[in-house]
C-alpha positions as a printed NumPy array, in Angstrom:
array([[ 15.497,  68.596,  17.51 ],
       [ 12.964,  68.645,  14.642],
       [  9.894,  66.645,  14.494],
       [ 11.602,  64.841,  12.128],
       [ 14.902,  63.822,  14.077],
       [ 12.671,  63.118,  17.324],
       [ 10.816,  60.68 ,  15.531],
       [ 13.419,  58.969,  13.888],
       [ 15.172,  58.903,  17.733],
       [ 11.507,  57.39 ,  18.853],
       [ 11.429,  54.537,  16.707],
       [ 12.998,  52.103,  18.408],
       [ 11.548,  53.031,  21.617],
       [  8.045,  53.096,  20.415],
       [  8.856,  49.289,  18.944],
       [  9.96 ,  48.929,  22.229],
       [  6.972,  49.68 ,  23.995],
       [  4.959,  47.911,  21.559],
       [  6.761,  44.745,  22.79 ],
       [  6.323,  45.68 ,  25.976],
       [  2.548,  46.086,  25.49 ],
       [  2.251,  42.631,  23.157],
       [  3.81 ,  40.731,  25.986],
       [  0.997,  41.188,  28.031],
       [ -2.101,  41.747,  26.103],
       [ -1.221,  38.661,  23.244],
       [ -2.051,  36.239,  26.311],
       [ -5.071,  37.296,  27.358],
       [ -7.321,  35.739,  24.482],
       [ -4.719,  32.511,  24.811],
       [ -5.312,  31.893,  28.957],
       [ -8.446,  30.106,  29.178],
       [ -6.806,  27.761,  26.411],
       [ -3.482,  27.563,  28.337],
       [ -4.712,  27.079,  31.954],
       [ -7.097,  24.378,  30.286],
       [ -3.595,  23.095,  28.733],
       [ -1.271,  22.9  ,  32.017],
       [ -4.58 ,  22.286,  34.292],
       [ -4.809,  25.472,  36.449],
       [ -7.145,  26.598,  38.448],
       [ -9.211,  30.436,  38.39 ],
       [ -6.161,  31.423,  40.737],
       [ -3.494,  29.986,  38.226],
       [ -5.638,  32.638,  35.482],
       [ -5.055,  35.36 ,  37.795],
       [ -1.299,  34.717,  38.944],
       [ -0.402,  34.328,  35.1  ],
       [ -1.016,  38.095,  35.031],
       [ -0.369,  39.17 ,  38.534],
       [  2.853,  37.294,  38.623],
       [  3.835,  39.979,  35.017],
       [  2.109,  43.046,  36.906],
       [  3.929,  42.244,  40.634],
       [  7.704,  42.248,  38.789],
       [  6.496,  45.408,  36.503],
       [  5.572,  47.347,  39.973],
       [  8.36 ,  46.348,  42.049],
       [ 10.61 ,  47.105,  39.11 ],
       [  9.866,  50.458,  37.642],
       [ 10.957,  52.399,  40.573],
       [ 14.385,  50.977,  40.304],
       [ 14.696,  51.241,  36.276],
       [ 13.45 ,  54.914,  36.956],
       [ 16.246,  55.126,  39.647],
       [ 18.882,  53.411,  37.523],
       [ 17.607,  56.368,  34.44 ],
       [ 18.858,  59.145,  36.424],
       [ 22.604,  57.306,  36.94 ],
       [ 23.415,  55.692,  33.732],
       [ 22.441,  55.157,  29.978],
       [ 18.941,  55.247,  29.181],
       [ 19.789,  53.495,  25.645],
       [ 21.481,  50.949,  27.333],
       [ 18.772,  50.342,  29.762],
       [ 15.99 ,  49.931,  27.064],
       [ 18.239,  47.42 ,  25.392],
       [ 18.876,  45.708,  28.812],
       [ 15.04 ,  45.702,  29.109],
       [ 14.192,  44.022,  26.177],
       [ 16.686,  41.078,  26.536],
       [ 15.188,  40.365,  29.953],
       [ 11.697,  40.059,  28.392],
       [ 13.182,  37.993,  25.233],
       [ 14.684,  35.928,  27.72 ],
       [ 11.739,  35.392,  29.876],
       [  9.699,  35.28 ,  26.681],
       [ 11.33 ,  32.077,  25.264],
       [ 11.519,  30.248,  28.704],
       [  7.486,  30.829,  28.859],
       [  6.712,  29.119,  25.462],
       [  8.419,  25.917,  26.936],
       [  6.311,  25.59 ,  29.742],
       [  5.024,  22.164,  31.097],
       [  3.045,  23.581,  33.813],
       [  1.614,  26.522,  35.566],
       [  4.353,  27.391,  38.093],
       [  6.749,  27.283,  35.555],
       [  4.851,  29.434,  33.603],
       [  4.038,  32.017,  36.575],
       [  7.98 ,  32.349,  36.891],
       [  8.673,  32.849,  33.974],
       [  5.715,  36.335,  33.883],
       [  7.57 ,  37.171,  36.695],
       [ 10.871,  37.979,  34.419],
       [  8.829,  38.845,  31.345],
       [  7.19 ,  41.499,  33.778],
       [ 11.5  ,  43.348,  34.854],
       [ 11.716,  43.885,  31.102],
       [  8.548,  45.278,  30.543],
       [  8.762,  47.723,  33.716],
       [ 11.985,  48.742,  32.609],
       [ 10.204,  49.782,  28.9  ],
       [  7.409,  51.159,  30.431],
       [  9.277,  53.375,  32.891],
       [ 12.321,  54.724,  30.051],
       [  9.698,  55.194,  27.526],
       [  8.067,  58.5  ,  29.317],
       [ 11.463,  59.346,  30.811],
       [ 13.199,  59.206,  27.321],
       [ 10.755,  61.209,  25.61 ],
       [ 10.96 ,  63.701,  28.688],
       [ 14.533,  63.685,  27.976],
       [ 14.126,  65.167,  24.9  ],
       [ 11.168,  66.892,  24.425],
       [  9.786,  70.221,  26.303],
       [  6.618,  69.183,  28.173],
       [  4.802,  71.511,  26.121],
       [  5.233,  69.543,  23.313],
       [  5.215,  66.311,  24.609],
       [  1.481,  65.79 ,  24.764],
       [  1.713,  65.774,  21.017],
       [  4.439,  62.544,  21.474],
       [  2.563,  60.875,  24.247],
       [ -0.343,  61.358,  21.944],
       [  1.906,  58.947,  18.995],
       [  2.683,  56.505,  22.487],
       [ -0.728,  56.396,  22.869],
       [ -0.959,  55.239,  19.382],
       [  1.143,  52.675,  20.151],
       [ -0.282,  50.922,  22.871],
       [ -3.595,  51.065,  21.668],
       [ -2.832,  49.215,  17.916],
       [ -0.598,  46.578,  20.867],
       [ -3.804,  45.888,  22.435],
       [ -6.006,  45.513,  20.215],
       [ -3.493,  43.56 ,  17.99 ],
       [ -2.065,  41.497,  21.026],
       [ -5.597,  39.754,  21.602],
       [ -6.234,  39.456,  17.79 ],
       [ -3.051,  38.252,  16.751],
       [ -3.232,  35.856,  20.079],
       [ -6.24 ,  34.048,  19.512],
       [ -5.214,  33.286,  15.936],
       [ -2.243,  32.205,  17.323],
       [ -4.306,  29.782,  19.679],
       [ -6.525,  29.068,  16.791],
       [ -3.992,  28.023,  14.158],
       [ -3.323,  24.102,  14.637],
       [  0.155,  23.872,  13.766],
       [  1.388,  27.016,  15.788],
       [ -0.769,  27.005,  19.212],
       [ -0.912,  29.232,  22.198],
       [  3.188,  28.629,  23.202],
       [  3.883,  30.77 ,  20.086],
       [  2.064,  33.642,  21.664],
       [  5.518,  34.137,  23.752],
       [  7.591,  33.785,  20.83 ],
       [  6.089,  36.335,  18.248],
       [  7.185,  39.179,  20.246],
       [ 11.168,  37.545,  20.264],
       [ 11.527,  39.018,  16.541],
       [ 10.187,  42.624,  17.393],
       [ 12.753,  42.867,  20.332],
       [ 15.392,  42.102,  18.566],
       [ 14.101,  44.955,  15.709],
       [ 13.669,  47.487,  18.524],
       [ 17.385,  46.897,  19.507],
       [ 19.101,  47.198,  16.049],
       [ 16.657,  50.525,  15.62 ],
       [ 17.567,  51.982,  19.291],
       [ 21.656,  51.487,  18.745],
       [ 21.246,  53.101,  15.036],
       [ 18.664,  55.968,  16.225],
       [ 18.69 ,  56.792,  19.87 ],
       [ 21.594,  59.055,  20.708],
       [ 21.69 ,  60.608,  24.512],
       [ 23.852,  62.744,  26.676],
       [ 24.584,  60.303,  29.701],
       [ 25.194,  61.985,  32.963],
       [ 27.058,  60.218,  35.417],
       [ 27.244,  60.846,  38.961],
       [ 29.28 ,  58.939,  42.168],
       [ 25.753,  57.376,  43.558],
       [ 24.591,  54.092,  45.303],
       [ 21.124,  51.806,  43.755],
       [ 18.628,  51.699,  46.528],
       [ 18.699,  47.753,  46.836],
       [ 17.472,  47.779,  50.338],
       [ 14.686,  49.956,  49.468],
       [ 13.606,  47.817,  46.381],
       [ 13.82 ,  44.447,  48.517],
       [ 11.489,  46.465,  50.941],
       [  8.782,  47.722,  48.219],
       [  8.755,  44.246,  46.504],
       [  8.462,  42.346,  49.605],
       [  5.381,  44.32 ,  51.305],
       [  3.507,  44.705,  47.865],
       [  4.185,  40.315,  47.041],
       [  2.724,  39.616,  50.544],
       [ -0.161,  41.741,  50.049],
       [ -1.07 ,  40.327,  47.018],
       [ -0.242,  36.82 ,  47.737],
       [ -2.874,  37.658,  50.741],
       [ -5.497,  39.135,  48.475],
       [ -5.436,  36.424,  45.809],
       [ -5.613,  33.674,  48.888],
       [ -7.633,  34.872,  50.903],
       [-11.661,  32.988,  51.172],
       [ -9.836,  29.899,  49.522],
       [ -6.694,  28.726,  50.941],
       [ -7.835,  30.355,  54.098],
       [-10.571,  32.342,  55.746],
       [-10.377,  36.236,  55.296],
       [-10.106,  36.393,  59.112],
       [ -7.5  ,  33.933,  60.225],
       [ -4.295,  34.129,  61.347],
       [ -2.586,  34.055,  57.832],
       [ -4.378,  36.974,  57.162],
       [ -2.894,  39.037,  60.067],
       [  0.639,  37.295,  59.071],
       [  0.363,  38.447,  55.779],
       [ -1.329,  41.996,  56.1  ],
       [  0.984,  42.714,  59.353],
       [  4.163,  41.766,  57.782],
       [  3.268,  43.663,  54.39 ],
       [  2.736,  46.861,  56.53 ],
       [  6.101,  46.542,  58.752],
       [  8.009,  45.756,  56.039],
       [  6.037,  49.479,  54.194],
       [  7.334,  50.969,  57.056],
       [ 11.063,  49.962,  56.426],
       [ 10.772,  51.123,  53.395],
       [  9.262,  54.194,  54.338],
       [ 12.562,  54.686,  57.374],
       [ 15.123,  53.536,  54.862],
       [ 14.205,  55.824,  52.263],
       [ 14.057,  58.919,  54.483],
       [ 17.788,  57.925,  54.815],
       [ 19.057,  56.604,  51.549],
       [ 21.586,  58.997,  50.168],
       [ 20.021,  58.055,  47.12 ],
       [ 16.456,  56.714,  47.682],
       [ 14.515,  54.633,  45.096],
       [ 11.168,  56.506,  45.479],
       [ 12.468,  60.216,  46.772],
       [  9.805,  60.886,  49.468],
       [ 10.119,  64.359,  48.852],
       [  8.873,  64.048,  45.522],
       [  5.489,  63.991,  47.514],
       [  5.68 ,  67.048,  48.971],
       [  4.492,  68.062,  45.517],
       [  0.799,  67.772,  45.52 ],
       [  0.365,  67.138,  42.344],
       [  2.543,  64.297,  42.513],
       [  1.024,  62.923,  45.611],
       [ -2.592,  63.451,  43.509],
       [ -1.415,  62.096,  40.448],
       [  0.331,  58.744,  41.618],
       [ -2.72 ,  58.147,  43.85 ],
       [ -4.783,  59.006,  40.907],
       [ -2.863,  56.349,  38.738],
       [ -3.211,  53.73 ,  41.519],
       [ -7.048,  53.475,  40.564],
       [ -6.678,  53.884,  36.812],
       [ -4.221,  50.804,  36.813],
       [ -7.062,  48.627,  38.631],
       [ -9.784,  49.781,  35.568],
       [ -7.2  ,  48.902,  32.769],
       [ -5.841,  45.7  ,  33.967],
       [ -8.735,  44.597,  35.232],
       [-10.733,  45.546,  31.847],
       [ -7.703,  43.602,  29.575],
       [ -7.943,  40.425,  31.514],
       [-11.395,  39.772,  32.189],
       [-12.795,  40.293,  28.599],
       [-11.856,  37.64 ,  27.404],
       [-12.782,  35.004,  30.085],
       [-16.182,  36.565,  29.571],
       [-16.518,  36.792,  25.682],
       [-15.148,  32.733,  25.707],
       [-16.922,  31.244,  29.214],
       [-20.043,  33.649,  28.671],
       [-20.693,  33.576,  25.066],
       [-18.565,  30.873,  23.917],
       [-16.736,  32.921,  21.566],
       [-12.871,  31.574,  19.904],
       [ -9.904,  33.272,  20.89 ],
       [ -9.641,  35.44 ,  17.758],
       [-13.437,  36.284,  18.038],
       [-12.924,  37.297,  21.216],
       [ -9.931,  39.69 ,  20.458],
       [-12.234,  41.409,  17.656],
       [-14.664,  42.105,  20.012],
       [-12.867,  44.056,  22.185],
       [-12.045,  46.263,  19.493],
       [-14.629,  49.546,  20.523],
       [-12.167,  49.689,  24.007],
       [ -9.235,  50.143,  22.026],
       [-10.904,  52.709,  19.498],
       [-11.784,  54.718,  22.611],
       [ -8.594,  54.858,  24.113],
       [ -6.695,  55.074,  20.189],
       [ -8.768,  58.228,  19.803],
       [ -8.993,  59.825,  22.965],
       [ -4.868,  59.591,  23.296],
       [ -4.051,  60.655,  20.316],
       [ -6.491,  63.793,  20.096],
       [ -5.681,  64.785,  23.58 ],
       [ -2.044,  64.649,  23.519],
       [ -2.841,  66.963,  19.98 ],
       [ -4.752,  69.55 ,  22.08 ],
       [ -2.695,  69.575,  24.404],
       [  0.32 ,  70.46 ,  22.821],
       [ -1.471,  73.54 ,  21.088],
       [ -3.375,  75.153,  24.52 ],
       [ -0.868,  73.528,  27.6  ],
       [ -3.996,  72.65 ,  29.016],
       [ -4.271,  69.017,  30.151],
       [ -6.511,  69.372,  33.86 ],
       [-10.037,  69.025,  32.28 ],
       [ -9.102,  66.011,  30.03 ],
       [ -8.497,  64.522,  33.254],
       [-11.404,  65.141,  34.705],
       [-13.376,  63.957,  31.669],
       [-11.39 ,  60.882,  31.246],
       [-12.136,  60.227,  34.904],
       [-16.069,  60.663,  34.475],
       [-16.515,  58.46 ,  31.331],
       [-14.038,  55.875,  32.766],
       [-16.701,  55.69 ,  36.143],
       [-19.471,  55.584,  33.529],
       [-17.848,  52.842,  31.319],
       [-16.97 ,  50.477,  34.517],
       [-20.467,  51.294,  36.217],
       [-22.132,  50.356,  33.066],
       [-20.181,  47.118,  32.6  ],
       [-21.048,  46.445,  35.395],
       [-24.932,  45.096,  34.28 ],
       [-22.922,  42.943,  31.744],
       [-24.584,  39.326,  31.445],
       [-24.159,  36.57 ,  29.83 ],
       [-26.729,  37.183,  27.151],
       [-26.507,  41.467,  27.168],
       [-26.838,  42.523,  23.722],
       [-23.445,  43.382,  21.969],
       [-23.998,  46.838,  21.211],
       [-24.43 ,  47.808,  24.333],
       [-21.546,  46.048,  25.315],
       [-19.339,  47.744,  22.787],
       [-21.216,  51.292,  23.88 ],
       [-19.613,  50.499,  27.815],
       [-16.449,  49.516,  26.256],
       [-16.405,  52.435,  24.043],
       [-16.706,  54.749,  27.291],
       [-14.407,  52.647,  29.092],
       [-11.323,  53.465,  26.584],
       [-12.563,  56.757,  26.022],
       [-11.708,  57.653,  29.198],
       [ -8.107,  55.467,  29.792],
       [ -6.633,  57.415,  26.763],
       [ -7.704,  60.575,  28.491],
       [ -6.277,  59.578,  31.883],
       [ -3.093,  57.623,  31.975],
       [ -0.545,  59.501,  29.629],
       [ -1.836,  62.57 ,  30.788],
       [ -1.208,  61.61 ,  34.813],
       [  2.625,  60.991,  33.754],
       [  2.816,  64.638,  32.06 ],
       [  1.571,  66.441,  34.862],
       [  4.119,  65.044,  36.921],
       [  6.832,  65.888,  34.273],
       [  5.789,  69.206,  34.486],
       [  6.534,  69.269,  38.031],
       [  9.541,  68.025,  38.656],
       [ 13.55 ,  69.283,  38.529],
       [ 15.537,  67.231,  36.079],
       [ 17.359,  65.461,  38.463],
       [ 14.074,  63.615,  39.6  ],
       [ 12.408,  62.953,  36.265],
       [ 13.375,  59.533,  36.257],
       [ 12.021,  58.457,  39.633],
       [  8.95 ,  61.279,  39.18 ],
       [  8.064,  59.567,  35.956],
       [  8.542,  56.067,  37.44 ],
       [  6.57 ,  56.658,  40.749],
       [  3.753,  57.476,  38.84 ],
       [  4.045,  54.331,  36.115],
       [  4.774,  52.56 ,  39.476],
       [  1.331,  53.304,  41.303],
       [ -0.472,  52.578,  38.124],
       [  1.253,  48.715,  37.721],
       [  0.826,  48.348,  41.335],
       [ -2.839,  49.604,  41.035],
       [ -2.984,  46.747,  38.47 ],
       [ -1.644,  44.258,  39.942],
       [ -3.869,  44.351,  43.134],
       [ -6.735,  45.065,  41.191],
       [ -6.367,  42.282,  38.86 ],
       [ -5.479,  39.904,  42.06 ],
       [ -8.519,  41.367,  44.157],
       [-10.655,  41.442,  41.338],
       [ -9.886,  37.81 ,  39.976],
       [-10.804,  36.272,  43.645],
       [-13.641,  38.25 ,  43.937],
       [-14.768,  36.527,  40.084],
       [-13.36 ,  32.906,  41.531],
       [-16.171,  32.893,  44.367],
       [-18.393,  34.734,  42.822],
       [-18.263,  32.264,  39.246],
       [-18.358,  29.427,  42.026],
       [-21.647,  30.698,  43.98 ],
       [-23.502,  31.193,  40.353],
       [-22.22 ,  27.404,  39.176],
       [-23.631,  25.881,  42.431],
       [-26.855,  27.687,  42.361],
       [-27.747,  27.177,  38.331],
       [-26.77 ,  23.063,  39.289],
       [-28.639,  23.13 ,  42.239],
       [-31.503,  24.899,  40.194],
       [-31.566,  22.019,  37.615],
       [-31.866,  19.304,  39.927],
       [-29.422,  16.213,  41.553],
       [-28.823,  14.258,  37.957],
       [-27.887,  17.857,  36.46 ],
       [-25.677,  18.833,  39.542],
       [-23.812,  15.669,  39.029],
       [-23.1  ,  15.949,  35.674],
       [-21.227,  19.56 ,  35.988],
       [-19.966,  18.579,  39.616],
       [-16.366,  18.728,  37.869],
       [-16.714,  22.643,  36.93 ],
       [-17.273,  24.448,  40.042],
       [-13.998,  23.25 ,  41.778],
       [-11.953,  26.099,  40.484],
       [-10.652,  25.169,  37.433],
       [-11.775,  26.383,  33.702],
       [-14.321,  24.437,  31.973],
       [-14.177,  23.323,  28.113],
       [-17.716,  24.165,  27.507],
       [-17.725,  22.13 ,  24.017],
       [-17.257,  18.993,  26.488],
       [-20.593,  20.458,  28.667],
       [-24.036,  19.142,  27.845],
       [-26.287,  22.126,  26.985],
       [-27.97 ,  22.56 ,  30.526],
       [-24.995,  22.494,  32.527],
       [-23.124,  24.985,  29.289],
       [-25.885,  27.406,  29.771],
       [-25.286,  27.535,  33.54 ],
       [-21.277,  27.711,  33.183],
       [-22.24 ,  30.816,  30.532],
       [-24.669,  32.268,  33.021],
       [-22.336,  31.82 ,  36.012],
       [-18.868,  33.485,  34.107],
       [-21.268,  36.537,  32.06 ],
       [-22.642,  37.289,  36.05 ],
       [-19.108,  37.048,  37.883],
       [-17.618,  39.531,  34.847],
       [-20.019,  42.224,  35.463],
       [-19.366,  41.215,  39.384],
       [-15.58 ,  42.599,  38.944],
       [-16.443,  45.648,  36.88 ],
       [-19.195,  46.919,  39.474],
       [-16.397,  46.507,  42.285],
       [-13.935,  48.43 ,  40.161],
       [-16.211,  51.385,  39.168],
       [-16.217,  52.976,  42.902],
       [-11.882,  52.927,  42.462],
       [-12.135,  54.764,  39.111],
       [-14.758,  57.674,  40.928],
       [-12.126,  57.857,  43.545],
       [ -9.298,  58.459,  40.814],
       [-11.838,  61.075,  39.054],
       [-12.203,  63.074,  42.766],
       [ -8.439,  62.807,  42.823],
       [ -8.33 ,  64.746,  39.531],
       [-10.513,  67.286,  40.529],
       [ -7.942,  68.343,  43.152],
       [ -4.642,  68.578,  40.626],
       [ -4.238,  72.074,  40.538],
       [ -3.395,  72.911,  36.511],
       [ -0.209,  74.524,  35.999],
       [  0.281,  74.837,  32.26 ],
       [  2.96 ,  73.146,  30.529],
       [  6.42 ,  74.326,  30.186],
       [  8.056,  75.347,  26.704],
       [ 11.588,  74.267,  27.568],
       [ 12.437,  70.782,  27.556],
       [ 13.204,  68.923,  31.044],
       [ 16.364,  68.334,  30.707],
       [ 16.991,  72.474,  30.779],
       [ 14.551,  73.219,  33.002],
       [ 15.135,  75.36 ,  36.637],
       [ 14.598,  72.842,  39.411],
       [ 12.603,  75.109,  40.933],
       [  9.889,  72.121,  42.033],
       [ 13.203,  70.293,  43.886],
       [ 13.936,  71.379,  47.247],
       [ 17.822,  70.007,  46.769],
       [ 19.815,  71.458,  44.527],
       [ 21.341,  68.74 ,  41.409],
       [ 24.019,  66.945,  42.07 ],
       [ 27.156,  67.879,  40.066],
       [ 27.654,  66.209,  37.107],
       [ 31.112,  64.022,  36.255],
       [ 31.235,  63.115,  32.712],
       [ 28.499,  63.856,  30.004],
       [ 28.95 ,  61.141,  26.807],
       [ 27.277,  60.006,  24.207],
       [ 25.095,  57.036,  24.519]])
């Protein structure tokens, strides 16, 4: 295919992704309005994006599964009316549960767009030259984030549309992507007599819900050493092992274990576990802390997340350029991996009143390094992998990295919940009894309207959110310096010029399974 015909096959599947991508990043600068609205709690905050991340995790494996056994068009297009469907549900929310359950179908179609995205393009495209198109993905996701938060605080800000509109904008974009993917997106289908894993995605879901149902819990509901912890935590790892037993006999397992075998797989998925805690975590909290800490409005807020997303829009595009020319991809890793520790450790001093341009330096390092990092993990796996297994190789790393997110983002918001809690009752205390009873209201869990605040107890509610922020980016920094020792251990095998679907399966140690009917999609 010419550059030409690959990107007119792409189109739909980038507009895919950049649905995908809107779904969860237009919401961020609209939560501290919408808990306010339905009258959630700092846990509520957090489950609205766990509850996305959990379904994306537990998901992807299967979708990547399901790639290797039927139509990838077809899939996409499946994907995307899930996430319309759990898209329009969301805007008619009355309440937070509803709300939760409704991220939780959002998040199947977005794992399903996630995971075909990388295994489409591998599809087609010779890793060789596929940094060059992870590069344009890249793109992608970076003008979705940094438009998401934009676009979803004016949203929030616009009286006669408000913050329930932030589900529907992205309705109209699905529906695009599927007219563009039917005209554009034309793929041999190979189909083969196999059986879906169920078992073995009932298995993964369960142990990864109770873990993070533990995690986000834990220090409120109940102490961190009780006897729902060892429930939880116990039950999580016997139901790992299951999965672990039945997919060592699955004639057809979800995750292939001996995809592992492969140590660059094994380095790159654990790799991608810790980059997935730094992005989520950096996405969500922002703007709790440019709103609560500096009393910015949702579209301010969005704006000033911008240097992030010019990091990672640079750094994405220009290494998936380079790459493509040398093959060489190990020491962007590594770099991405050392300015990503930087960026978090640094973000870590934030305050409430830290001058902005260091803030946007911090953020600037932070993206720098994601674009370096986390298309870059996916296409040394590629690389790696027969045919046969690109689907679930591809997936098992986007897997790690939503599941990375998902506990990070969990972890992380609990850790801000007491932490935000222990600053509020300290800066009351500090002001005196008439003070303390006059912001008794805000440190019970729920998110304050600071305009409704008099100035003493504001500037404590500021002081208390800007501390707890740089609280959850210290705590992440020491995950990303474990991803960047990870790297260092990725031996670099330079890219291959053929694309994947011809390649030998020399990296498989099973040969492919025959193939029954090849169609068009």
């Amino acid at each position: 295919m010419t550059h030409p015909q690959i990107m007119k096959a792409l189109s739909g599947l980038m507009l895919g992704m950049f649905v995908a991508i809107l779904s969860s990043t237009i919401v961020s600068n609209a939560l501290p309005q919408i808990i306010s609205d339905l009258g959630g709690t700092q846990s509520s905050y957090t489950w609205v994006v766990t509850a996305a991340l959990l379904s994306m995790t537990a998901a992807t494996p299967l979708w990547g599964k399901l790639s290797d056994l039927f139509s990838k068009k077809l899939l996409v297009q499946i994907s995307l009316v899930i996430y319309v469907l759990g898209s329009v549900v969301a805007g008619l929310s009355q309440n937070t549960g509803t709300l939760i359950a409704c991220r939780v179908v959002q998040g199947i179609g977005v794992g399903g767009l996630s995971a075909l995205a990388q295994i489409v393009m591998a599809a087609m495209i010779s890793p060789r030259e596929r940094g060059r198109y992870s590069g344009y993905l890249g793109a992608v996701f970076a003008v979705a984030t940094v438009g998401g938060p934009l676009l979803g605080g004016v949203i929030t800000d616009t009286e006669w549309l408000g913050w329930r509109w932030c589900f529907y904008v992205g309705v109209p974009f699905a529906i695009i992507a599927l007219i563009v993917l039917q005209r554009t997106l034309h793929l041999p289908v190979v189909r083969r007599d196999v059986k879906v894993d169920w078992l073995g995605a009932f298995l993964i879901s369960g142990a990864v819900s109770l873990l993070l149902i533990w995690v986000t819990q834990a220090g409120d509901s109940y102490e961190w050493i009780s006897w729902q912890t060892w429930a939880m935590t116990g039950g999580a790892v016997l139901l790992g092992l299951l999965f672990v037993l039945v997919e060592s006999r699955a004639s057809d397992p979800i995750i292939p274990l001996r995809l592992f075998r492969n140590k660059t797989i094994s380095l790159a998925s654990a790799a991608s576990l810790f980059v997935g805690i730094a992005m989520f975590s950096g996405t969500v909290f922002f703007s709790q802390f440019f709103q609560l800490a500096r009393g910015e409005s949702p579209t301010m807020s969005g704006i000033l997340t911008i240097p992030m997303i010019a990091g990672l829009f640079v750094s994405s595009t220009l290494s998936g350029q380079v790459i493509t020319k040398t093959g060489k991809w190990k020491a962007w890793l590594v770099s991405g991996g050392v300015l990503l520790t930087a960026g978090l450790g640094l973000l870590g001093t934030l305050r409430y009143d830290t001058p902005y341009w260091h803030i946007a330096l911090y953020m600037l390092l932070t993206g720098l390094g994601l674009g370096m990092m986390m298309q870059n993990l996916v296409l040394a796996t590629q690389n790696q992998v027969a045919p046969e297994d690109l689907g679930a190789a591809s997936s098992v790393v986007t897997f790690f990295r939503s599941l990375g997110g998902a506990m990070g983002v969990s972890a992380l918001g609990a850790v801000m919940a007491n932490r935000v809690t222990h600053y509020v009752q300290d800066g009351l205390a500090a002001l005196g009894p008439k003070a303390a009873a006059l912001g008794s209201g805000t440190a019970g869990g729920g998110i304050p309207d600071l305009d409704k605040l008099p100035a003493p107890v504001r500037e404590v509610i500021e002081s208390a959110y800007g501390h707890g922020v740089g609280d959850v980016f210290l705590y992440a920094a020491p995950f990303a310096l474990l991803g960047l020792v990870l790297v260092v251990f990725i031996k670099e095998v330079a890219l291959k010029s053929k694309p994947s679907a011809h390649a030998p399966a020399a990296a498989s140690p099973e040969p492919a399974a025959p193939a029954e009917a090849v169609v068009k999609a």
